Coordinates of C-alpha atoms in Angstrom, one line a residue:
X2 CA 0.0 0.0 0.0
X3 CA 2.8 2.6 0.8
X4 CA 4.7 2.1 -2.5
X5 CA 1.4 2.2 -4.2
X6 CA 0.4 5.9 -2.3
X7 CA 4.5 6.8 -3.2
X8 CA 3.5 6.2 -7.2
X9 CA 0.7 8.0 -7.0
X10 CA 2.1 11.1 -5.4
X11 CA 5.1 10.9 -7.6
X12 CA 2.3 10.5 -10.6
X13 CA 0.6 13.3 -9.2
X14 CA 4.0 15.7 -8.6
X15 CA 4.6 15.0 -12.8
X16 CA 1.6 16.4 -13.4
X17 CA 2.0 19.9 -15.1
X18 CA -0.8 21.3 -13.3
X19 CA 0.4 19.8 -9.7
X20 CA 0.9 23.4 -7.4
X21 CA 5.0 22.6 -7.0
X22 CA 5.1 22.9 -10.9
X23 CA 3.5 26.3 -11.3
X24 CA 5.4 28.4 -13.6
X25 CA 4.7 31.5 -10.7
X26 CA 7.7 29.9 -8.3
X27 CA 10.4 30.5 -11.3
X28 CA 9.0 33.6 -13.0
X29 CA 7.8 35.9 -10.2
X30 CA 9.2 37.4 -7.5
X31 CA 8.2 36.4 -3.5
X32 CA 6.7 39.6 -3.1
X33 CA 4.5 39.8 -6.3
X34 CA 3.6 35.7 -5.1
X35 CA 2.4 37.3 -1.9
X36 CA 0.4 40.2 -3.3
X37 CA -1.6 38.0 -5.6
X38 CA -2.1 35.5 -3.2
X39 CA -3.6 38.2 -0.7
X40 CA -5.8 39.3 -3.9
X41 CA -7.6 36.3 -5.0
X42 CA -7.6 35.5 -1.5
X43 CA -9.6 38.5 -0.6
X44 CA -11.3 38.3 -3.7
X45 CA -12.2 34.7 -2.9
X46 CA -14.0 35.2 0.2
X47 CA -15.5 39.1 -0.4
X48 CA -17.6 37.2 -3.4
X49 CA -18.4 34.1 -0.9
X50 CA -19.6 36.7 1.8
X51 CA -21.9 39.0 -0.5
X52 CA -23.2 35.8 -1.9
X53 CA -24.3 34.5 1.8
X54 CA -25.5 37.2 2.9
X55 CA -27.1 38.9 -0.3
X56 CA -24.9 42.3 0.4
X57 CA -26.2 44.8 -2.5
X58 CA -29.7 43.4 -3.3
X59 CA -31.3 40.7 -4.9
X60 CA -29.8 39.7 -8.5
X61 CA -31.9 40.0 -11.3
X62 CA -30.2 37.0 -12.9
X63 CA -32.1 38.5 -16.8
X64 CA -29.1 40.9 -16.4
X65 CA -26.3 38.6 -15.7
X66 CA -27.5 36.7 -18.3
X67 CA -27.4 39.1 -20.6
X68 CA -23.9 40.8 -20.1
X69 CA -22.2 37.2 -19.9
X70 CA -23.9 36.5 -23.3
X71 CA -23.1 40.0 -24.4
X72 CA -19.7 40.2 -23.2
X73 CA -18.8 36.6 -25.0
X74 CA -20.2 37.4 -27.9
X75 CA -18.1 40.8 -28.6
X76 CA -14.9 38.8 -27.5
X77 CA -15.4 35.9 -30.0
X78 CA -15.9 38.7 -32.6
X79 CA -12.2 40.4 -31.8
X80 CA -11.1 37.0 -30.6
X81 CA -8.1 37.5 -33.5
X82 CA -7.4 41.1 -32.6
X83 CA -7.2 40.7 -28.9
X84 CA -4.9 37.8 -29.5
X85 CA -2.7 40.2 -31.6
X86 CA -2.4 43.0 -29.0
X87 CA -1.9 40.6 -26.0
X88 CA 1.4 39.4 -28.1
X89 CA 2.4 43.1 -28.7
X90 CA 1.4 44.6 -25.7
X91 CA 3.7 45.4 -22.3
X92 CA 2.8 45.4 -19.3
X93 CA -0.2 47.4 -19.2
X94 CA -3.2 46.4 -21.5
X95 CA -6.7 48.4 -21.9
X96 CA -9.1 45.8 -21.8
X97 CA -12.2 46.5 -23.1
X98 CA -14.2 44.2 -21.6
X99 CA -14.3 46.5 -18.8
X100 CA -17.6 48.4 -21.0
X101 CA -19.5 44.7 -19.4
X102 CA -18.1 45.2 -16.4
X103 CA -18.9 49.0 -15.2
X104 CA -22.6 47.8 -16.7
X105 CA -22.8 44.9 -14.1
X106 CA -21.2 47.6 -11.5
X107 CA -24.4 49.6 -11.9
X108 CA -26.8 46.5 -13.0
X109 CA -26.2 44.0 -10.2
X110 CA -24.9 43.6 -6.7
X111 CA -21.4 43.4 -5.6
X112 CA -21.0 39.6 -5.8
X113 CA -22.9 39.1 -8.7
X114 CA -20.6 41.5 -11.0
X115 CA -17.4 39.4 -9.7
X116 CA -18.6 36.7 -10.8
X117 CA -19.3 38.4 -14.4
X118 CA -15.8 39.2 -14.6
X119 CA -14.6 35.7 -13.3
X120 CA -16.6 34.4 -16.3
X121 CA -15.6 36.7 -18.9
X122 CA -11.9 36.5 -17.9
X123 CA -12.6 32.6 -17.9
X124 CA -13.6 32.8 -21.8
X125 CA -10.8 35.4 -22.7
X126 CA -8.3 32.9 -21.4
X127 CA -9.6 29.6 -22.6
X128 CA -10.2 31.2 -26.5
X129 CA -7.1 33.9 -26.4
X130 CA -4.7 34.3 -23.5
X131 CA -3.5 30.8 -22.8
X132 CA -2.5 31.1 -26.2
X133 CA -0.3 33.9 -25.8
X134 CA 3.4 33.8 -24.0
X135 CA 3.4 36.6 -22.7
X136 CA 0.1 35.5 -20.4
X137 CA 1.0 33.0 -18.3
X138 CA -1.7 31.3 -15.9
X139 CA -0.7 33.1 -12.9
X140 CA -0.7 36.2 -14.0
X141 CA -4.5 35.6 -15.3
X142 CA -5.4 34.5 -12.0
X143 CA -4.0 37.6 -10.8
X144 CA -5.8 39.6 -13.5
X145 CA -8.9 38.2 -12.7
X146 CA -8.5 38.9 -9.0
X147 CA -7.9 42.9 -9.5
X148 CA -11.1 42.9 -11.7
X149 CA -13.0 41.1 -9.3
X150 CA -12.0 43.8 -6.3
X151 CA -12.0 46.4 -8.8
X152 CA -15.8 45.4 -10.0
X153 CA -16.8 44.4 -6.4
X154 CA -15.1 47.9 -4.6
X155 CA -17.5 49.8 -7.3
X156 CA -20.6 48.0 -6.5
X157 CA -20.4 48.3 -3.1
X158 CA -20.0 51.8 -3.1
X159 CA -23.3 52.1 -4.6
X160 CA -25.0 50.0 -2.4
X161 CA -23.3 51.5 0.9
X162 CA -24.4 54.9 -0.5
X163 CA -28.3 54.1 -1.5
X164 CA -27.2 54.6 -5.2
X165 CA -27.6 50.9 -6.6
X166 CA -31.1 50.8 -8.3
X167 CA -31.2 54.7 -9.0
X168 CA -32.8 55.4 -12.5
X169 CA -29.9 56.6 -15.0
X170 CA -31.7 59.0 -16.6
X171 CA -31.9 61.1 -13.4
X172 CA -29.1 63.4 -12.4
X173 CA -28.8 61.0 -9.0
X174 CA -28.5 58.1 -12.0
X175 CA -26.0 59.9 -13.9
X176 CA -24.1 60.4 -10.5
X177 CA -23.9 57.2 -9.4
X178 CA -22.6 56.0 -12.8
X179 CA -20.0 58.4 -12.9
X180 CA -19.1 57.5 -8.9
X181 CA -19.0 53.9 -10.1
X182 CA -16.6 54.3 -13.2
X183 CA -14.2 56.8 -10.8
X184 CA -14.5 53.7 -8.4
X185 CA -14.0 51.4 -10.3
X186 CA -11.0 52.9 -12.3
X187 CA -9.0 53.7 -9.5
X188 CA -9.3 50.7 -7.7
X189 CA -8.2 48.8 -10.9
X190 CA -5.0 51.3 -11.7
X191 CA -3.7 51.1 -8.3
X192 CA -4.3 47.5 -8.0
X193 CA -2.5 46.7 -11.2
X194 CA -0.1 49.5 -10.7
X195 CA 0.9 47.6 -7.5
X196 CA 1.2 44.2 -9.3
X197 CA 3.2 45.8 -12.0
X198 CA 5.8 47.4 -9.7
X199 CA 6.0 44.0 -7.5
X200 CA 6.4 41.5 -10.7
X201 CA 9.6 44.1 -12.8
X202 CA 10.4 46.6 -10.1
X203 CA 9.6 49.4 -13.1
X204 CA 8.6 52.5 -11.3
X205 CA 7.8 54.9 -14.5
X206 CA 4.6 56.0 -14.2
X207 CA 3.9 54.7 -18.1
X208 CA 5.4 51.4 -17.0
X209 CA 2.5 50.9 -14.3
X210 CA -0.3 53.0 -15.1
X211 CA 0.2 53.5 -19.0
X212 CA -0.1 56.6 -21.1
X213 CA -1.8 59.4 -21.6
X214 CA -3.4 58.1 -24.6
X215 CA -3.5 54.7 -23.1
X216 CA -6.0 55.9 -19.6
X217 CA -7.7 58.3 -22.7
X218 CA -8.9 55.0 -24.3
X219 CA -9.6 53.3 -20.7
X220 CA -12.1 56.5 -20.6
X221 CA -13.9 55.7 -24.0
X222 CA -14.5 52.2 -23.0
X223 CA -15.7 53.1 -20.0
X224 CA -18.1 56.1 -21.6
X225 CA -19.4 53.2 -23.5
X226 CA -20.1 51.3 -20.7
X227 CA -22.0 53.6 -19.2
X228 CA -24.1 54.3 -22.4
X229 CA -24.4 49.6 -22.2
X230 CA -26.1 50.0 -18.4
X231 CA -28.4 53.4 -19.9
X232 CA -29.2 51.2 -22.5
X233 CA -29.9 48.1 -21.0
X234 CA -31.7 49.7 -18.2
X235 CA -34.1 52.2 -20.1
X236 CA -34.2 50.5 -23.5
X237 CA -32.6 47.1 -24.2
X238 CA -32.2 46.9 -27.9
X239 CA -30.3 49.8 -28.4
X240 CA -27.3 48.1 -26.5
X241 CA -26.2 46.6 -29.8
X242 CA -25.5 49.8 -30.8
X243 CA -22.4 49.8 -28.1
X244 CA -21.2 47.1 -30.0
X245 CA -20.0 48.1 -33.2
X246 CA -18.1 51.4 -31.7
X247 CA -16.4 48.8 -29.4
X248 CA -15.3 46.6 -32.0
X249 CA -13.8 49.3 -33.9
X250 CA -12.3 50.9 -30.8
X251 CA -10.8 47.6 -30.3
X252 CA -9.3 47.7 -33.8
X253 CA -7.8 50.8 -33.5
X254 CA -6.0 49.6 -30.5
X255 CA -4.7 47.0 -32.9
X256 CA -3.6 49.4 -35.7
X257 CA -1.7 51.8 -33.2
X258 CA -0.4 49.3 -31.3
X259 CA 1.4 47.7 -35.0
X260 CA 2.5 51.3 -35.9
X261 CA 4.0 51.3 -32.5
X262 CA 5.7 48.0 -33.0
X263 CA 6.8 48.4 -37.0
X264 CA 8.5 51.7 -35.7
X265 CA 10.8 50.2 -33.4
X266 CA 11.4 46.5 -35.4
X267 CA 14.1 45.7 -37.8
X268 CA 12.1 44.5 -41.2
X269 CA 14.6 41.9 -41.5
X270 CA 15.8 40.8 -38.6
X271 CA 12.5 41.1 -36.3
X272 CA 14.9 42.5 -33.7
X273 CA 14.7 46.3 -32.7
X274 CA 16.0 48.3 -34.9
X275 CA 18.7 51.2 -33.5
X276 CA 15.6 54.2 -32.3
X277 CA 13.8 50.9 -30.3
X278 CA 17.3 49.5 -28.3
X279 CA 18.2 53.0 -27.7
X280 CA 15.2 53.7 -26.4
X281 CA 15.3 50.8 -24.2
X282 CA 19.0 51.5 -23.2
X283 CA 18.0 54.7 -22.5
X284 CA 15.2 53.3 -19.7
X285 CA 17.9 50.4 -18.4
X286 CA 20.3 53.3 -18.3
X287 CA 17.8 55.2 -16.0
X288 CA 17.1 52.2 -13.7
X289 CA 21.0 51.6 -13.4
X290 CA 21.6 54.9 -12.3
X291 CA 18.7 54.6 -9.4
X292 CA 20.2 50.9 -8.3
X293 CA 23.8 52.1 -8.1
X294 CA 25.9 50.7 -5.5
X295 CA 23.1 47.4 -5.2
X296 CA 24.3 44.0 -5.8
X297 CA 23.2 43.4 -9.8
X298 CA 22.9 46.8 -10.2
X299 CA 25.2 48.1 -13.3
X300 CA 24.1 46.7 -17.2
X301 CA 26.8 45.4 -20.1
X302 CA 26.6 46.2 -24.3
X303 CA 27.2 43.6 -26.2
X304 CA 28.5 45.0 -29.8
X305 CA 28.5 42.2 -32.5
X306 CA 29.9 41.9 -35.9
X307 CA 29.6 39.5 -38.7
X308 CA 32.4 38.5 -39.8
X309 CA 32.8 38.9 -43.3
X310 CA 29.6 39.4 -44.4
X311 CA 30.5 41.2 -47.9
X312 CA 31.6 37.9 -48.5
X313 CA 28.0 36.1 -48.2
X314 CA 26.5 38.9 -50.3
X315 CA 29.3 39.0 -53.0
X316 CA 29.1 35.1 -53.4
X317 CA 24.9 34.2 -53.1
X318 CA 23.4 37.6 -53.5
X319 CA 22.0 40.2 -51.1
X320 CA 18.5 37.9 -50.3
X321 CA 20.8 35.3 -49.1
X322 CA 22.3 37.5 -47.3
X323 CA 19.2 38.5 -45.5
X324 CA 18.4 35.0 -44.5
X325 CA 21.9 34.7 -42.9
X326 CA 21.2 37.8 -41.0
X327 CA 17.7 36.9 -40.0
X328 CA 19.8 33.3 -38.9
X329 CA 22.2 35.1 -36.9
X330 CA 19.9 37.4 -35.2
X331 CA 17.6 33.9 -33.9
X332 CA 21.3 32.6 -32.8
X333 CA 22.0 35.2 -30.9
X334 CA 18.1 35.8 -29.0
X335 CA 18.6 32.2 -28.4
X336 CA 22.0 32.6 -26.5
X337 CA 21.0 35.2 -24.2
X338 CA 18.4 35.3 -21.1
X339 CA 15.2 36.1 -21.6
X340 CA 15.0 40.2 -20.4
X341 CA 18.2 40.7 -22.7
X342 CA 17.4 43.3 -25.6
X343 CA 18.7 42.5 -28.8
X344 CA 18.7 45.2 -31.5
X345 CA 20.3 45.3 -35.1
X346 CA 22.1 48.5 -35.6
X347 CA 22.2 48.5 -39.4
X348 CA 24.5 46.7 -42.0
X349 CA 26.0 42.8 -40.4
X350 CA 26.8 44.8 -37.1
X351 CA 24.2 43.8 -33.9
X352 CA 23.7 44.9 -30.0
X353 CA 22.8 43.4 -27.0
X354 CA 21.6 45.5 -24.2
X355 CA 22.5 42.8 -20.6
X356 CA 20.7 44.1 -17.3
X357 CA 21.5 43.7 -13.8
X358 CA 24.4 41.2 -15.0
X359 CA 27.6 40.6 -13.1
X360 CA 31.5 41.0 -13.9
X361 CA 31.5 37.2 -14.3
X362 CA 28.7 36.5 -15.9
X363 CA 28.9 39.0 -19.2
X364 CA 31.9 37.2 -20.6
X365 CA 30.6 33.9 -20.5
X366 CA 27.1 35.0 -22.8
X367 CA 29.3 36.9 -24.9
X368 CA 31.1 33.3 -25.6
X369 CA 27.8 31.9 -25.6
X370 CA 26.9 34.1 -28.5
X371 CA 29.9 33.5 -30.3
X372 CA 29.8 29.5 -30.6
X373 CA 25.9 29.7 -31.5
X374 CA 26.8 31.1 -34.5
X375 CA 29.9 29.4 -35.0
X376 CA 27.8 26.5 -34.8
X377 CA 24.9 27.8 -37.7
X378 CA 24.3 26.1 -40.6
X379 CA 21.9 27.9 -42.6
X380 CA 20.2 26.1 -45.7
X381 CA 18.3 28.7 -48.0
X382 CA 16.1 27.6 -51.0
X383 CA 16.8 29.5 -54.1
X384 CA 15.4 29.5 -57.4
X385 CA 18.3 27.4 -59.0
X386 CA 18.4 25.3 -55.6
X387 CA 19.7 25.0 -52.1
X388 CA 22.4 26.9 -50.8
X389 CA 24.5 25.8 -47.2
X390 CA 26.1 28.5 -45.3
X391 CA 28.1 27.8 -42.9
X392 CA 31.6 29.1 -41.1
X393 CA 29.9 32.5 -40.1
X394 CA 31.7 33.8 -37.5
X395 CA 31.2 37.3 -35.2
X396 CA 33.4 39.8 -33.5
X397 CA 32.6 40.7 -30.0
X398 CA 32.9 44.1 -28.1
X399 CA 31.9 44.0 -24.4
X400 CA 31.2 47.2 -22.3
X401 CA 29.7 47.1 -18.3
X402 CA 28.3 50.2 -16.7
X403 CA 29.6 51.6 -14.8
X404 CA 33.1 50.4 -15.1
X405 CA 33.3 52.0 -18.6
X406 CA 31.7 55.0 -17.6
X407 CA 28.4 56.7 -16.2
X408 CA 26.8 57.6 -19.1
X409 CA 25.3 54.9 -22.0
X410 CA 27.6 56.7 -24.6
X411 CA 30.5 56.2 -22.8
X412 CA 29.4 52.1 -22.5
X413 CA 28.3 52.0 -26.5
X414 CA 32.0 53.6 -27.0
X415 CA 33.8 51.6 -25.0
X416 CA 31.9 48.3 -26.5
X417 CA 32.9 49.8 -30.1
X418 CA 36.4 50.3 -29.4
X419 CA 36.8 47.0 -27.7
X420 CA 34.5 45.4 -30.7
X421 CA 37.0 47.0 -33.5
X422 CA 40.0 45.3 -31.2
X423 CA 38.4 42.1 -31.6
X424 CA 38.2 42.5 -34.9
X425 CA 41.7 43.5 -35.8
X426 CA 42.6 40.7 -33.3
X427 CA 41.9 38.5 -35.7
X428 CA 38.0 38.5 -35.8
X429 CA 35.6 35.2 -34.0
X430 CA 36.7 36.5 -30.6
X431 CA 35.6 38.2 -27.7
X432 CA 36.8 41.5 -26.3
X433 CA 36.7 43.4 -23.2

């Protein structure tokens, strides 16, 4: 019997789903673990209580009914676009779902609206998010927990204060919407402000709270959300009317997030191009200058250079060339960690932007980068057939700030210099 219970549990440990597993313990930190925990925790047993005890009213379960259907429907119809901006987007993402949402604030009690957006951030992740890298399961979890309070903190400040079940078209109605969308934004930006700041320590206030233009968008959606509970409330019908505008809202969103991307990416490559790694530099630089004098604190360049490269062009043509580039540029993502910034500054020459990395640890990726592609082999299909190309080798210049210097020129110099002494070193080598 024991050695039967022992298979099981060691079964049962294999399973990707088993708690020990979780993709959370290796990609957050403690603190942000702790502060979602608390969340859903809290989230968890508000919704529980206001359930037992009815807290807000009765639920009229025609309008639950209807926003869930509602709320599905519009995000099977921008199910492709939403997939799109979760892959392009940072850390902060308008979500327009929140139009359902702020109409259940004002439509049904406190409980009842956290369980609409428990629902609807159910569907978003079973038909887009867990689709997306960039969206991992407990961040969703974490999402859905700040809507929930976000959602249930609104709510309850209507019922508290006698406004839940006030007619909208009054001037008390029209208060109480606008109370509940103030209520119900705040709670939301802080809450995800918070989460932000605990899971990459980024303390801009576009990092955590987004734009100007991004909270300017948050405000449409939320405009129309108000017009979806004036609509359902008075006149049902005419809340297909919200629809449309959202669904174009939502593509917009799409468009300006693409020109944001296509003016920062390398057409090539798919890396950024030199105006998107300086800008990131620029941020890291920032950062680096706040943590100085803390373990981890300081950031290296990485300047590369393919070797020869004329050679490649002069011998299979320039479009061959451009598949070895776009070869070398997945060789050299691959070889360094996952926050590294990898940019293409023009021509066969490439950067690498290394935060919070150590003395030790710089040389050894810089080697790293330099056997991966050493070790390419790049087949191309051609019109008159296949063409191997193999042999590349790269030059490497390393810089560390602050060693180097306190400002990012003086790093991007020093890497140069020490890139162009690799290079008349004798080229497929590493300098410091």
């Amino acid at each position: 019997m024991r050695a039967q219970a022992a298979v099981r549990r060691e079964a049962l440990s294999a399973w990707p789903g088993w708690p020990a597993r979780w993709e959370m313990w290796a990609g957050a930190k403690a603190r942000w673990i702790t502060y979602a925990l608390g969340c859903e925790l809290i989230a968890v047993v508000a919704t529980g209580a206001a359930l037992v005890t009815g807290f807000g009213g009765p639920v009229r379960p025609v309008w639950f009914a209807v926003l869930v259907a509602l709320g599905v429907a519009q995000a099977e119809m921008s199910r492709r676009i939403e997939r799109l901006r979760r892959w392009m987007s940072g850390q902060t993402h308008i979500n327009v779902t929140s139009v359902w949402y702020l109409a259940g604030v004002v439509l049904l009690p406190p409980a009842w609206v956290a369980l609409l957006a428990v629902v609807l951030y159910t569907h978003l992740w079973v038909r887009v998010w867990r689709q997306v890298r960039t969206r991992p399961a407990h961040r969703f979890v974490a999402s859905t927990a700040w809507a929930m309070l976000s959602c249930f903190a609104a709510s309850s400040v209507l019922a508290v204060s006698g406004l839940h079940g006030t007619p909208l078209q009054t001037a008390r109605g029209l208060f109480a919407l606008c109370l509940a969308a103030a209520v119900f934004e705040l709670v939301n930006i802080g809450l995800v402000a918070a989460g932000i700041y605990l899971y990459t320590s980024q303390r801009s206030a576009a990092d955590l709270i987004g734009t100007w233009e991004d909270n300017a968008f948050e405000l449409a959606t939320l405009c129309l959300g108000g017009l979806a509970a004036l609509a359902l409330a008075e006149q049902p019908v005419l809340v297909l009317f919200v629809v449309a505008p959202l669904l174009l809202l939502h593509r917009y969103l799409l468009l300006k997030q693409q020109l944001q991307v296509a003016a920062v990416t390398d057409e090539k490559t798919g890396l950024l191009n030199t105006a998107g790694w300086h800008d990131s530099a620029v941020r890291e630089h920032t950062r680096a200058q706040r943590r100085a004098g803390t373990p981890g604190g300081g950031f290296a360049v990485l300047m590369i250079d393919l070797d020869h490269f004329k050679r490649i062009n002069d011998t299979y043509g320039h479009l061959t060339g451009d598949d070895v580039l776009a070869a070398v540029a997945v060789a050299i993502s691959g070889s360094v960690r996952q926050g590294d910034t990898v940019g293409r500054f023009g021509g066969e020459e490439f950067v690498v932007l290394l935060p919070g990395v150590g003395r030790a640890d710089v040389l050894g990726i810089a080697e790293r980068v330099r056997v991966a592609v050493g070790e390419l082999n790049v087949v191309i299909s051609t019109g008159s057939g296949t063409v191997r190309v193999s042999g590349l080798s790269v030059s490497i210049g390393v810089a560390r700030h602050p060693d180097t210097g306190p400002t990012l020129d003086d790093v991007l110099r020093a890497a140069d210099a020490a890139l162009y002494r690799a290079k008349e070193a004798g080229r497929n080598r590493v300098a410091v």
